[in-house]
XYZ file of C-alpha atoms in Angstrom:
88
model
C -16.434 8.020 11.539
C -16.948 5.620 8.615
C -19.615 7.856 7.078
C -17.403 10.942 7.462
C -14.576 9.185 5.618
C -16.737 9.015 2.495
C -15.341 5.667 1.352
C -17.065 4.319 -1.750
C -17.325 0.898 -3.343
C -14.153 0.018 -5.233
C -11.896 2.558 -3.545
C -8.418 1.768 -2.271
C -8.161 2.604 1.424
C -5.221 2.764 3.821
C -5.877 2.887 7.565
C -2.879 4.004 9.625
C -3.190 2.627 13.140
C -4.745 -0.580 14.393
C -6.667 0.501 17.501
C -10.141 1.016 15.993
C -11.451 -2.344 14.772
C -14.898 -0.878 14.065
C -13.429 1.767 11.751
C -11.219 -0.747 9.945
C -14.061 -3.206 9.362
C -16.457 -0.422 8.387
C -14.278 1.086 5.676
C -13.306 -2.366 4.393
C -16.955 -3.320 3.981
C -17.621 0.009 2.213
C -14.770 -0.456 -0.284
C -16.012 -3.980 -0.918
C -14.499 -6.814 -2.899
C -13.728 -4.521 -5.841
C -11.701 -2.199 -3.618
C -8.742 -2.733 -1.348
C -8.319 -1.970 2.338
C -4.890 -2.069 3.942
C -4.009 -1.429 7.553
C -0.603 -0.369 8.767
C 0.711 -0.542 12.319
C 4.002 -0.636 14.160
C 3.839 -4.192 15.489
C 3.075 -7.538 13.894
C 0.918 -8.479 16.883
C -1.304 -5.392 16.636
C -1.695 -5.773 12.874
C -2.546 -9.478 13.164
C -5.155 -8.731 15.839
C -6.694 -5.955 13.728
C -6.852 -8.177 10.635
C -8.497 -10.953 12.668
C -11.072 -8.539 14.126
C -11.915 -7.158 10.680
C -12.253 -10.624 9.165
C -14.544 -11.712 12.015
C -16.734 -8.713 11.122
C -16.921 -9.951 7.524
C -14.368 -7.569 6.011
C -11.385 -8.353 3.814
C -8.216 -6.443 4.761
C -4.483 -6.678 4.196
C -2.179 -6.018 7.133
C 1.296 -4.495 7.085
C 3.678 -3.741 9.950
C 6.758 -1.562 10.028
C 8.155 1.870 10.786
C 6.028 4.949 10.121
C 8.923 6.540 8.230
C 9.082 3.634 5.774
C 5.582 2.803 4.562
C 5.747 -0.102 2.075
C 3.515 1.523 -0.550
C 4.126 3.480 -3.731
C 2.802 7.008 -4.186
C -0.811 7.503 -5.274
C -1.774 3.892 -4.520
C -4.721 4.811 -2.272
C -7.839 6.891 -2.839
C -8.447 7.426 0.889
C -6.017 7.418 3.823
C -7.330 7.437 7.395
C -5.272 7.863 10.549
C -6.660 6.960 13.960
C -4.881 7.140 17.341
C -1.402 7.221 15.818
C 0.085 10.495 17.016
C 1.006 10.862 20.716
């Protein structure tokens, strides 16, 4: 999945959903220290767990929690947006 996403060094990535720790860590490592990887989920607990898992895998991520209808980001902030296990 990480390879199919085509994330490159320095890109700004948003991952919607917190269930796939391998995906989150993988894209964060690909974007590297010059990029930015953010994860967004509905609950503080799920986001905190996903951030912890990614950091244990050696990745740097920023976690955000809230409602799907009110993402806390401006337009055109990310180069790549991935969504995993979010829709019912």
